[in-house]
Amino acid sequence: MAIFLFFSLFSNAQNIYNPQNLYESPGGLFEKDSLRDLYIEFLDGNYHNTLVQSFFNNPSYRIPATVTLSGVAHDSVGVRYKGNSTFCLPNDDQNPKVPYNLDMNYWVSGQKLMEKKKVKLANAWLDPTFAKEYMASKIYKNYLPTPEVNLVKLHVQGNYLGLYVNTESINKQFCEKHFGEKNGVLFKCDPIDMFCDPSPNPATGPPPNLGWLGTDSALYYNSYDLKSDNGWAEIINLIQTLNFNPSELDSVLNIDRTLWALAVNTATLNLDTYNGYYIHNYYLYQTEDGLFQMIPWDLSESFVGAILGWDYWSPQQVYNYDPYGSQFTAGERPLLDYLLNHPLYRKIYTAHLRTVLTETMYDTTAIRNQINQLQNLAVSAVQSDPNKLFGIAQFYENVDNAIWTGWGFGGIMSSINERNTYLSSVSEIIQTTPYISEVNMNGNFVEATVSNPTQVELMATTSVYNSKFNSFPMHDDGLLGDAVANDGIYTLELPYLSNGEEIKFYIRAHNNNAVFVSPQRAEYEFYTFHPNADLTTAQEINSIKVYPNPSSSTFHVLSESSSEIDVQVFSLYGQLIFNKKTNANKASFDLSKHPDGVYILKANGESLKIIKK
């Protein structure tokens, strides 16, 4: 049901943009509180041999199958196997529990499985707990756009194949969900190397470390997998800027989002990442503001995972992995070299790492409770899984402790506890920081109560892409709107007020050793303010009427003073949902395919809030 309440655009106070509203509501494909059964039925009885051969010889080849979920059958779904080590290891043991990639509209245009076009099913082959990717996703999504994860029971040809990890695909749907558009350049940053390539001369490529290889795009083909129609010129420009003109990097890369990704990687001991041991498992997406966004992918090796198994790692070396990269040689990771040797970016990275620790990683009771809930939901499916690699005792044991089976698998809680202990001893992380205790609006002035700063900035933008924040100094000198000098309240009139647009901002305080931001998840979260001040509730503003209220899907806009209507609907965060002009005084819109939440309707100059429930 959609209920539409209408307001002048914003109250005379700051709000906080909450990106968690972009994630799926309960009941969708990534439902966390239930364990569904998914069925795949191939017409080809020799499907397994066909898919194994194509995995090596023609990886994009798919064969048709019927996919059924919750009693709804979907015909002619394109199916292939996926993965690397998680395919090779079970397949080498002739175990059928390999990962699956389902393309719902490969042959049937527009076909979806609970609104998703692609479904990726991982086998958790190297995770005895079935919880590592799930828990990592819940942590990452607090700080940057992240694929959603849950568990499903997979049945193939009528037989229960086992418990699988259902992971959201990074594709156009994902990009539109998080960035409000989907046609930008998209790369999966993963080398072509295969764990078990049977060919005599297997293809290899350098790691996708964003190092300079030359101007010929072919030099990058084995390291970066292009997922959009084009984009080689754009990613080469990013790499060239990083390596030869890094002072301009913020014009082609969302640096803050990258710092968040690096901070969560190191806090969770996800060493299968750019700043981990293996350089891969991330996507780059270029939004319409020209900035590449770093998106995490394949979080199954979080909390150390199977990386603990290498002989030349001792557990303590892994737990004490330097968050500032002293273990790497110069030039090995150009992006890390630049960001962590840049004084401001290093402080921001440290601030983000400190936030992840204090908000999430130190709350081990909450993490343990979430794992318990997941395992209680999954235990029956694990017990009956005929193809699992680990026993039920290891299912529980590996949550609390590392286990050794001739190979090492990091425990979730033991890795977190050891990592917390180590990072809590790193002097750069435990420096005394400034502290922002309160942020308020006083008319058009922002007031921030800050202790222990040497500098306070208001970072602001009007970008609909929530990016390119600019710095404006705040003062505590009793001038220019500041009421009392030296009272710890820093003041500045909001910039961009004359534009009449929504202003997005956060506060950044510095001292000699550290940075602190408010909100602490900025720039993923930020305050919003609109110059229009009065908050009212109505179905009608001036000559514009909107009805019915409530509505299950469709609403109508009527103008009593005009023979035409120009209507735009935005998300609350400035992303255009649709745009429509009519030569009549009435227009209709359908929000049934959009998530519940708050939208902004602009009709013939009038701005209204829409709350879809």
mmCIF file with all atom_site columns, N, CA and C in Angstrom, residues 225-283:
data_model
loop_
_atom_site.group_PDB
_atom_site.id
_atom_site.type_symbol
_atom_site.label_atom_id
_atom_site.label_alt_id
_atom_site.label_comp_id
_atom_site.label_asym_id
_atom_site.label_entity_id
_atom_site.label_seq_id
_atom_site.pdbx_PDB_ins_code
_atom_site.Cartn_x
_atom_site.Cartn_y
_atom_site.Cartn_z
_atom_site.occupancy
_atom_site.B_iso_or_equiv
_atom_site.pdbx_formal_charge
_atom_site.auth_seq_id
_atom_site.auth_comp_id
_atom_site.auth_asym_id
_atom_site.auth_atom_id
_atom_site.pdbx_PDB_model_num
ATOM 1   N N  . ASP A 1 225 ? 37.756 -7.079  -15.897 1.00 0.00 ? 225 ASP A N  1
ATOM 2   C CA . ASP A 1 225 ? 36.683 -7.679  -16.688 1.00 0.00 ? 225 ASP A CA 1
ATOM 3   C C  . ASP A 1 225 ? 35.600 -6.622  -16.917 1.00 0.00 ? 225 ASP A C  1
ATOM 4   N N  . LEU A 1 226 ? 35.505 -6.129  -18.151 1.00 0.00 ? 226 LEU A N  1
ATOM 5   C CA . LEU A 1 226 ? 34.536 -5.095  -18.490 1.00 0.00 ? 226 LEU A CA 1
ATOM 6   C C  . LEU A 1 226 ? 33.126 -5.673  -18.485 1.00 0.00 ? 226 LEU A C  1
ATOM 7   N N  . LYS A 1 227 ? 32.226 -5.101  -17.680 1.00 0.00 ? 227 LYS A N  1
ATOM 8   C CA . LYS A 1 227 ? 30.845 -5.578  -17.563 1.00 0.00 ? 227 LYS A CA 1
ATOM 9   C C  . LYS A 1 227 ? 29.839 -4.649  -18.244 1.00 0.00 ? 227 LYS A C  1
ATOM 10  N N  . SER A 1 228 ? 30.284 -3.468  -18.674 1.00 0.00 ? 228 SER A N  1
ATOM 11  C CA . SER A 1 228 ? 29.411 -2.537  -19.383 1.00 0.00 ? 228 SER A CA 1
ATOM 12  C C  . SER A 1 228 ? 29.744 -2.575  -20.873 1.00 0.00 ? 228 SER A C  1
ATOM 13  N N  . ASP A 1 229 ? 28.997 -1.832  -21.656 1.00 0.00 ? 229 ASP A N  1
ATOM 14  C CA . ASP A 1 229 ? 29.201 -1.861  -23.102 1.00 0.00 ? 229 ASP A CA 1
ATOM 15  C C  . ASP A 1 229 ? 30.540 -1.252  -23.501 1.00 0.00 ? 229 ASP A C  1
ATOM 16  N N  . ASN A 1 230 ? 31.022 -0.307  -22.735 1.00 0.00 ? 230 ASN A N  1
ATOM 17  C CA . ASN A 1 230 ? 32.314 0.314   -23.026 1.00 0.00 ? 230 ASN A CA 1
ATOM 18  C C  . ASN A 1 230 ? 32.911 0.812   -21.719 1.00 0.00 ? 230 ASN A C  1
ATOM 19  N N  . GLY A 1 231 ? 34.164 1.272   -21.778 1.00 0.00 ? 231 GLY A N  1
ATOM 20  C CA . GLY A 1 231 ? 34.750 1.791   -20.553 1.00 0.00 ? 231 GLY A CA 1
ATOM 21  C C  . GLY A 1 231 ? 36.254 1.711   -20.460 1.00 0.00 ? 231 GLY A C  1
ATOM 22  N N  . TRP A 1 232 ? 36.928 1.152   -21.465 1.00 0.00 ? 232 TRP A N  1
ATOM 23  C CA . TRP A 1 232 ? 38.379 1.014   -21.363 1.00 0.00 ? 232 TRP A CA 1
ATOM 24  C C  . TRP A 1 232 ? 39.078 2.373   -21.298 1.00 0.00 ? 232 TRP A C  1
ATOM 25  N N  . ALA A 1 233 ? 38.605 3.340   -22.054 1.00 0.00 ? 233 ALA A N  1
ATOM 26  C CA . ALA A 1 233 ? 39.232 4.663   -22.009 1.00 0.00 ? 233 ALA A CA 1
ATOM 27  C C  . ALA A 1 233 ? 39.104 5.277   -20.620 1.00 0.00 ? 233 ALA A C  1
ATOM 28  N N  . GLU A 1 234 ? 37.946 5.046   -19.987 1.00 0.00 ? 234 GLU A N  1
ATOM 29  C CA . GLU A 1 234 ? 37.698 5.637   -18.674 1.00 0.00 ? 234 GLU A CA 1
ATOM 30  C C  . GLU A 1 234 ? 38.579 5.012   -17.596 1.00 0.00 ? 234 GLU A C  1
ATOM 31  N N  . ILE A 1 235 ? 38.723 3.691   -17.602 1.00 0.00 ? 235 ILE A N  1
ATOM 32  C CA . ILE A 1 235 ? 39.535 3.081   -16.542 1.00 0.00 ? 235 ILE A CA 1
ATOM 33  C C  . ILE A 1 235 ? 41.021 3.353   -16.782 1.00 0.00 ? 235 ILE A C  1
ATOM 34  N N  . ILE A 1 236 ? 41.437 3.425   -18.035 1.00 0.00 ? 236 ILE A N  1
ATOM 35  C CA . ILE A 1 236 ? 42.834 3.778   -18.309 1.00 0.00 ? 236 ILE A CA 1
ATOM 36  C C  . ILE A 1 236 ? 43.107 5.207   -17.859 1.00 0.00 ? 236 ILE A C  1
ATOM 37  N N  . ASN A 1 237 ? 42.130 6.102   -18.043 1.00 0.00 ? 237 ASN A N  1
ATOM 38  C CA . ASN A 1 237 ? 42.291 7.474   -17.555 1.00 0.00 ? 237 ASN A CA 1
ATOM 39  C C  . ASN A 1 237 ? 42.414 7.501   -16.033 1.00 0.00 ? 237 ASN A C  1
ATOM 40  N N  . LEU A 1 238 ? 41.620 6.676   -15.339 1.00 0.00 ? 238 LEU A N  1
ATOM 41  C CA . LEU A 1 238 ? 41.737 6.579   -13.880 1.00 0.00 ? 238 LEU A CA 1
ATOM 42  C C  . LEU A 1 238 ? 43.139 6.116   -13.484 1.00 0.00 ? 238 LEU A C  1
ATOM 43  N N  . ILE A 1 239 ? 43.621 5.052   -14.132 1.00 0.00 ? 239 ILE A N  1
ATOM 44  C CA . ILE A 1 239 ? 44.937 4.496   -13.795 1.00 0.00 ? 239 ILE A CA 1
ATOM 45  C C  . ILE A 1 239 ? 46.042 5.501   -14.131 1.00 0.00 ? 239 ILE A C  1
ATOM 46  N N  . GLN A 1 240 ? 45.905 6.174   -15.253 1.00 0.00 ? 240 GLN A N  1
ATOM 47  C CA . GLN A 1 240 ? 46.913 7.165   -15.645 1.00 0.00 ? 240 GLN A CA 1
ATOM 48  C C  . GLN A 1 240 ? 46.944 8.333   -14.661 1.00 0.00 ? 240 GLN A C  1
ATOM 49  N N  . THR A 1 241 ? 45.760 8.793   -14.249 1.00 0.00 ? 241 THR A N  1
ATOM 50  C CA . THR A 1 241 ? 45.696 9.888   -13.282 1.00 0.00 ? 241 THR A CA 1
ATOM 51  C C  . THR A 1 241 ? 46.340 9.488   -11.960 1.00 0.00 ? 241 THR A C  1
ATOM 52  N N  . LEU A 1 242 ? 46.020 8.289   -11.492 1.00 0.00 ? 242 LEU A N  1
ATOM 53  C CA . LEU A 1 242 ? 46.586 7.807   -10.231 1.00 0.00 ? 242 LEU A CA 1
ATOM 54  C C  . LEU A 1 242 ? 48.110 7.759   -10.291 1.00 0.00 ? 242 LEU A C  1
ATOM 55  N N  . ASN A 1 243 ? 48.649 7.263   -11.377 1.00 0.00 ? 243 ASN A N  1
ATOM 56  C CA . ASN A 1 243 ? 50.086 7.013   -11.441 1.00 0.00 ? 243 ASN A CA 1
ATOM 57  C C  . ASN A 1 243 ? 50.913 8.222   -11.862 1.00 0.00 ? 243 ASN A C  1
ATOM 58  N N  . PHE A 1 244 ? 50.299 9.181   -12.596 1.00 0.00 ? 244 PHE A N  1
ATOM 59  C CA . PHE A 1 244 ? 51.099 10.287  -13.123 1.00 0.00 ? 244 PHE A CA 1
ATOM 60  C C  . PHE A 1 244 ? 50.601 11.668  -12.689 1.00 0.00 ? 244 PHE A C  1
ATOM 61  N N  . ASN A 1 245 ? 49.373 11.737  -12.218 1.00 0.00 ? 245 ASN A N  1
ATOM 62  C CA . ASN A 1 245 ? 48.837 13.035  -11.795 1.00 0.00 ? 245 ASN A CA 1
ATOM 63  C C  . ASN A 1 245 ? 47.933 12.838  -10.581 1.00 0.00 ? 245 ASN A C  1
ATOM 64  N N  . PRO A 1 246 ? 48.457 12.238  -9.508  1.00 0.00 ? 246 PRO A N  1
ATOM 65  C CA . PRO A 1 246 ? 47.586 11.838  -8.394  1.00 0.00 ? 246 PRO A CA 1
ATOM 66  C C  . PRO A 1 246 ? 46.903 13.002  -7.685  1.00 0.00 ? 246 PRO A C  1
ATOM 67  N N  . SER A 1 247 ? 47.426 14.210  -7.808  1.00 0.00 ? 247 SER A N  1
ATOM 68  C CA . SER A 1 247 ? 46.759 15.347  -7.162  1.00 0.00 ? 247 SER A CA 1
ATOM 69  C C  . SER A 1 247 ? 45.380 15.604  -7.751  1.00 0.00 ? 247 SER A C  1
ATOM 70  N N  . GLU A 1 248 ? 45.110 15.061  -8.938  1.00 0.00 ? 248 GLU A N  1
ATOM 71  C CA . GLU A 1 248 ? 43.806 15.202  -9.587  1.00 0.00 ? 248 GLU A CA 1
ATOM 72  C C  . GLU A 1 248 ? 42.944 13.954  -9.414  1.00 0.00 ? 248 GLU A C  1
ATOM 73  N N  . LEU A 1 249 ? 43.362 13.031  -8.560  1.00 0.00 ? 249 LEU A N  1
ATOM 74  C CA . LEU A 1 249 ? 42.642 11.762  -8.436  1.00 0.00 ? 249 LEU A CA 1
ATOM 75  C C  . LEU A 1 249 ? 41.200 11.963  -7.994  1.00 0.00 ? 249 LEU A C  1
ATOM 76  N N  . ASP A 1 250 ? 40.938 12.985  -7.187  1.00 0.00 ? 250 ASP A N  1
ATOM 77  C CA . ASP A 1 250 ? 39.572 13.184  -6.700  1.00 0.00 ? 250 ASP A CA 1
ATOM 78  C C  . ASP A 1 250 ? 38.622 13.620  -7.803  1.00 0.00 ? 250 ASP A C  1
ATOM 79  N N  . SER A 1 251 ? 39.127 13.892  -8.998  1.00 0.00 ? 251 SER A N  1
ATOM 80  C CA . SER A 1 251 ? 38.261 14.234  -10.128 1.00 0.00 ? 251 SER A CA 1
ATOM 81  C C  . SER A 1 251 ? 37.784 12.994  -10.879 1.00 0.00 ? 251 SER A C  1
ATOM 82  N N  . VAL A 1 252 ? 38.372 11.815  -10.573 1.00 0.00 ? 252 VAL A N  1
ATOM 83  C CA . VAL A 1 252 ? 37.991 10.590  -11.280 1.00 0.00 ? 252 VAL A CA 1
ATOM 84  C C  . VAL A 1 252 ? 37.680 9.431   -10.328 1.00 0.00 ? 252 VAL A C  1
ATOM 85  N N  . LEU A 1 253 ? 37.901 9.609   -9.024  1.00 0.00 ? 253 LEU A N  1
ATOM 86  C CA . LEU A 1 253 ? 37.670 8.538   -8.056  1.00 0.00 ? 253 LEU A CA 1
ATOM 87  C C  . LEU A 1 253 ? 36.973 9.111   -6.829  1.00 0.00 ? 253 LEU A C  1
ATOM 88  N N  . ASN A 1 254 ? 35.940 8.426   -6.352  1.00 0.00 ? 254 ASN A N  1
ATOM 89  C CA . ASN A 1 254 ? 35.316 8.799   -5.087  1.00 0.00 ? 254 ASN A CA 1
ATOM 90  C C  . ASN A 1 254 ? 36.244 8.322   -3.974  1.00 0.00 ? 254 ASN A C  1
ATOM 91  N N  . ILE A 1 255 ? 37.117 9.214   -3.541  1.00 0.00 ? 255 ILE A N  1
ATOM 92  C CA . ILE A 1 255 ? 38.178 8.831   -2.610  1.00 0.00 ? 255 ILE A CA 1
ATOM 93  C C  . ILE A 1 255 ? 37.606 8.425   -1.262  1.00 0.00 ? 255 ILE A C  1
ATOM 94  N N  . ASP A 1 256 ? 36.614 9.147   -0.770  1.00 0.00 ? 256 ASP A N  1
ATOM 95  C CA . ASP A 1 256 ? 36.073 8.801   0.543   1.00 0.00 ? 256 ASP A CA 1
ATOM 96  C C  . ASP A 1 256 ? 35.482 7.394   0.545   1.00 0.00 ? 256 ASP A C  1
ATOM 97  N N  . ARG A 1 257 ? 34.746 7.049   -0.508  1.00 0.00 ? 257 ARG A N  1
ATOM 98  C CA . ARG A 1 257 ? 34.164 5.702   -0.562  1.00 0.00 ? 257 ARG A CA 1
ATOM 99  C C  . ARG A 1 257 ? 35.257 4.643   -0.634  1.00 0.00 ? 257 ARG A C  1
ATOM 100 N N  . THR A 1 258 ? 36.333 4.941   -1.325  1.00 0.00 ? 258 THR A N  1
ATOM 101 C CA . THR A 1 258 ? 37.463 4.015   -1.395  1.00 0.00 ? 258 THR A CA 1
ATOM 102 C C  . THR A 1 258 ? 38.095 3.835   -0.020  1.00 0.00 ? 258 THR A C  1
ATOM 103 N N  . LEU A 1 259 ? 38.251 4.938   0.720   1.00 0.00 ? 259 LEU A N  1
ATOM 104 C CA . LEU A 1 259 ? 38.820 4.845   2.070   1.00 0.00 ? 259 LEU A CA 1
ATOM 105 C C  . LEU A 1 259 ? 37.933 4.017   2.989   1.00 0.00 ? 259 LEU A C  1
ATOM 106 N N  . TRP A 1 260 ? 36.616 4.142   2.843   1.00 0.00 ? 260 TRP A N  1
ATOM 107 C CA . TRP A 1 260 ? 35.711 3.295   3.623   1.00 0.00 ? 260 TRP A CA 1
ATOM 108 C C  . TRP A 1 260 ? 35.922 1.815   3.281   1.00 0.00 ? 260 TRP A C  1
ATOM 109 N N  . ALA A 1 261 ? 36.033 1.506   1.997   1.00 0.00 ? 261 ALA A N  1
ATOM 110 C CA . ALA A 1 261 ? 36.224 0.105   1.594   1.00 0.00 ? 261 ALA A CA 1
ATOM 111 C C  . ALA A 1 261 ? 37.519 -0.444  2.173   1.00 0.00 ? 261 ALA A C  1
ATOM 112 N N  . LEU A 1 262 ? 38.592 0.317   2.090   1.00 0.00 ? 262 LEU A N  1
ATOM 113 C CA . LEU A 1 262 ? 39.871 -0.145  2.624   1.00 0.00 ? 262 LEU A CA 1
ATOM 114 C C  . LEU A 1 262 ? 39.803 -0.319  4.141   1.00 0.00 ? 262 LEU A C  1
ATOM 115 N N  . ALA A 1 263 ? 39.083 0.580   4.819   1.00 0.00 ? 263 ALA A N  1
ATOM 116 C CA . ALA A 1 263 ? 38.973 0.496   6.279   1.00 0.00 ? 263 ALA A CA 1
ATOM 117 C C  . ALA A 1 263 ? 38.194 -0.743  6.704   1.00 0.00 ? 263 ALA A C  1
ATOM 118 N N  . VAL A 1 264 ? 37.081 -1.032  6.026   1.00 0.00 ? 264 VAL A N  1
ATOM 119 C CA . VAL A 1 264 ? 36.299 -2.218  6.407   1.00 0.00 ? 264 VAL A CA 1
ATOM 120 C C  . VAL A 1 264 ? 37.061 -3.487  6.057   1.00 0.00 ? 264 VAL A C  1
ATOM 121 N N  . ASN A 1 265 ? 37.759 -3.483  4.915   1.00 0.00 ? 265 ASN A N  1
ATOM 122 C CA . ASN A 1 265 ? 38.583 -4.643  4.560   1.00 0.00 ? 265 ASN A CA 1
ATOM 123 C C  . ASN A 1 265 ? 39.528 -5.016  5.699   1.00 0.00 ? 265 ASN A C  1
ATOM 124 N N  . THR A 1 266 ? 40.247 -4.019  6.198   1.00 0.00 ? 266 THR A N  1
ATOM 125 C CA . THR A 1 266 ? 41.280 -4.324  7.194   1.00 0.00 ? 266 THR A CA 1
ATOM 126 C C  . THR A 1 266 ? 40.689 -4.593  8.569   1.00 0.00 ? 266 THR A C  1
ATOM 127 N N  . ALA A 1 267 ? 39.570 -3.960  8.921   1.00 0.00 ? 267 ALA A N  1
ATOM 128 C CA . ALA A 1 267 ? 38.947 -4.216  10.219  1.00 0.00 ? 267 ALA A CA 1
ATOM 129 C C  . ALA A 1 267 ? 38.412 -5.636  10.300  1.00 0.00 ? 267 ALA A C  1
ATOM 130 N N  . THR A 1 268 ? 37.856 -6.134  9.198   1.00 0.00 ? 268 THR A N  1
ATOM 131 C CA . THR A 1 268 ? 37.254 -7.471  9.185   1.00 0.00 ? 268 THR A CA 1
ATOM 132 C C  . THR A 1 268 ? 38.246 -8.563  8.803   1.00 0.00 ? 268 THR A C  1
ATOM 133 N N  . LEU A 1 269 ? 39.515 -8.201  8.624   1.00 0.00 ? 269 LEU A N  1
ATOM 134 C CA . LEU A 1 269 ? 40.529 -9.155  8.173   1.00 0.00 ? 269 LEU A CA 1
ATOM 135 C C  . LEU A 1 269 ? 40.086 -9.878  6.900   1.00 0.00 ? 269 LEU A C  1
ATOM 136 N N  . ASN A 1 270 ? 39.533 -9.086  5.977   1.00 0.00 ? 270 ASN A N  1
ATOM 137 C CA . ASN A 1 270 ? 39.230 -9.612  4.651   1.00 0.00 ? 270 ASN A CA 1
ATOM 138 C C  . ASN A 1 270 ? 40.473 -9.389  3.797   1.00 0.00 ? 270 ASN A C  1
ATOM 139 N N  . LEU A 1 271 ? 41.324 -10.388 3.730   1.00 0.00 ? 271 LEU A N  1
ATOM 140 C CA . LEU A 1 271 ? 42.624 -10.258 3.076   1.00 0.00 ? 271 LEU A CA 1
ATOM 141 C C  . LEU A 1 271 ? 42.598 -10.663 1.608   1.00 0.00 ? 271 LEU A C  1
ATOM 142 N N  . ASP A 1 272 ? 41.408 -10.934 1.084   1.00 0.00 ? 272 ASP A N  1
ATOM 143 C CA . ASP A 1 272 ? 41.238 -11.287 -0.318  1.00 0.00 ? 272 ASP A CA 1
ATOM 144 C C  . ASP A 1 272 ? 40.806 -10.043 -1.097  1.00 0.00 ? 272 ASP A C  1
ATOM 145 N N  . THR A 1 273 ? 41.471 -8.899  -0.842  1.00 0.00 ? 273 THR A N  1
ATOM 146 C CA . THR A 1 273 ? 41.032 -7.607  -1.338  1.00 0.00 ? 273 THR A CA 1
ATOM 147 C C  . THR A 1 273 ? 42.229 -6.755  -1.741  1.00 0.00 ? 273 THR A C  1
ATOM 148 N N  . TYR A 1 274 ? 41.936 -5.525  -2.212  1.00 0.00 ? 274 TYR A N  1
ATOM 149 C CA . TYR A 1 274 ? 42.996 -4.649  -2.707  1.00 0.00 ? 274 TYR A CA 1
ATOM 150 C C  . TYR A 1 274 ? 44.077 -4.403  -1.666  1.00 0.00 ? 274 TYR A C  1
ATOM 151 N N  . ASN A 1 275 ? 43.707 -4.182  -0.424  1.00 0.00 ? 275 ASN A N  1
ATOM 152 C CA . ASN A 1 275 ? 44.715 -3.955  0.605   1.00 0.00 ? 275 ASN A CA 1
ATOM 153 C C  . ASN A 1 275 ? 44.914 -5.174  1.491   1.00 0.00 ? 275 ASN A C  1
ATOM 154 N N  . GLY A 1 276 ? 44.570 -6.351  0.946   1.00 0.00 ? 276 GLY A N  1
ATOM 155 C CA . GLY A 1 276 ? 44.847 -7.605  1.622   1.00 0.00 ? 276 GLY A CA 1
ATOM 156 C C  . GLY A 1 276 ? 46.000 -8.327  0.964   1.00 0.00 ? 276 GLY A C  1
ATOM 157 N N  . TYR A 1 277 ? 46.010 -9.642  1.079   1.00 0.00 ? 277 TYR A N  1
ATOM 158 C CA . TYR A 1 277 ? 47.115 -10.398 0.513   1.00 0.00 ? 277 TYR A CA 1
ATOM 159 C C  . TYR A 1 277 ? 46.963 -10.560 -0.996  1.00 0.00 ? 277 TYR A C  1
ATOM 160 N N  . TYR A 1 278 ? 45.750 -10.899 -1.452  1.00 0.00 ? 278 TYR A N  1
ATOM 161 C CA . TYR A 1 278 ? 45.484 -11.064 -2.886  1.00 0.00 ? 278 TYR A CA 1
ATOM 162 C C  . TYR A 1 278 ? 44.750 -9.830  -3.393  1.00 0.00 ? 278 TYR A C  1
ATOM 163 N N  . ILE A 1 279 ? 45.215 -9.250  -4.489  1.00 0.00 ? 279 ILE A N  1
ATOM 164 C CA . ILE A 1 279 ? 44.616 -8.030  -5.031  1.00 0.00 ? 279 ILE A CA 1
ATOM 165 C C  . ILE A 1 279 ? 43.528 -8.418  -6.030  1.00 0.00 ? 279 ILE A C  1
ATOM 166 N N  . HIS A 1 280 ? 42.314 -8.477  -5.572  1.00 0.00 ? 280 HIS A N  1
ATOM 167 C CA . HIS A 1 280 ? 41.165 -8.722  -6.445  1.00 0.00 ? 280 HIS A CA 1
ATOM 168 C C  . HIS A 1 280 ? 39.900 -8.540  -5.618  1.00 0.00 ? 280 HIS A C  1
ATOM 169 N N  . ASN A 1 281 ? 38.773 -9.020  -6.143  1.00 0.00 ? 281 ASN A N  1
ATOM 170 C CA . ASN A 1 281 ? 37.490 -9.006  -5.436  1.00 0.00 ? 281 ASN A CA 1
ATOM 171 C C  . ASN A 1 281 ? 36.987 -7.603  -5.121  1.00 0.00 ? 281 ASN A C  1
ATOM 172 N N  . TYR A 1 282 ? 36.989 -6.746  -6.136  1.00 0.00 ? 282 TYR A N  1
ATOM 173 C CA . TYR A 1 282 ? 36.293 -5.474  -6.012  1.00 0.00 ? 282 TYR A CA 1
ATOM 174 C C  . TYR A 1 282 ? 35.803 -5.052  -7.391  1.00 0.00 ? 282 TYR A C  1
ATOM 175 N N  . TYR A 1 283 ? 34.766 -4.249  -7.413  1.00 0.00 ? 283 TYR A N  1
ATOM 176 C CA . TYR A 1 283 ? 34.249 -3.669  -8.646  1.00 0.00 ? 283 TYR A CA 1
ATOM 177 C C  . TYR A 1 283 ? 34.539 -2.179  -8.644  1.00 0.00 ? 283 TYR A C  1
#
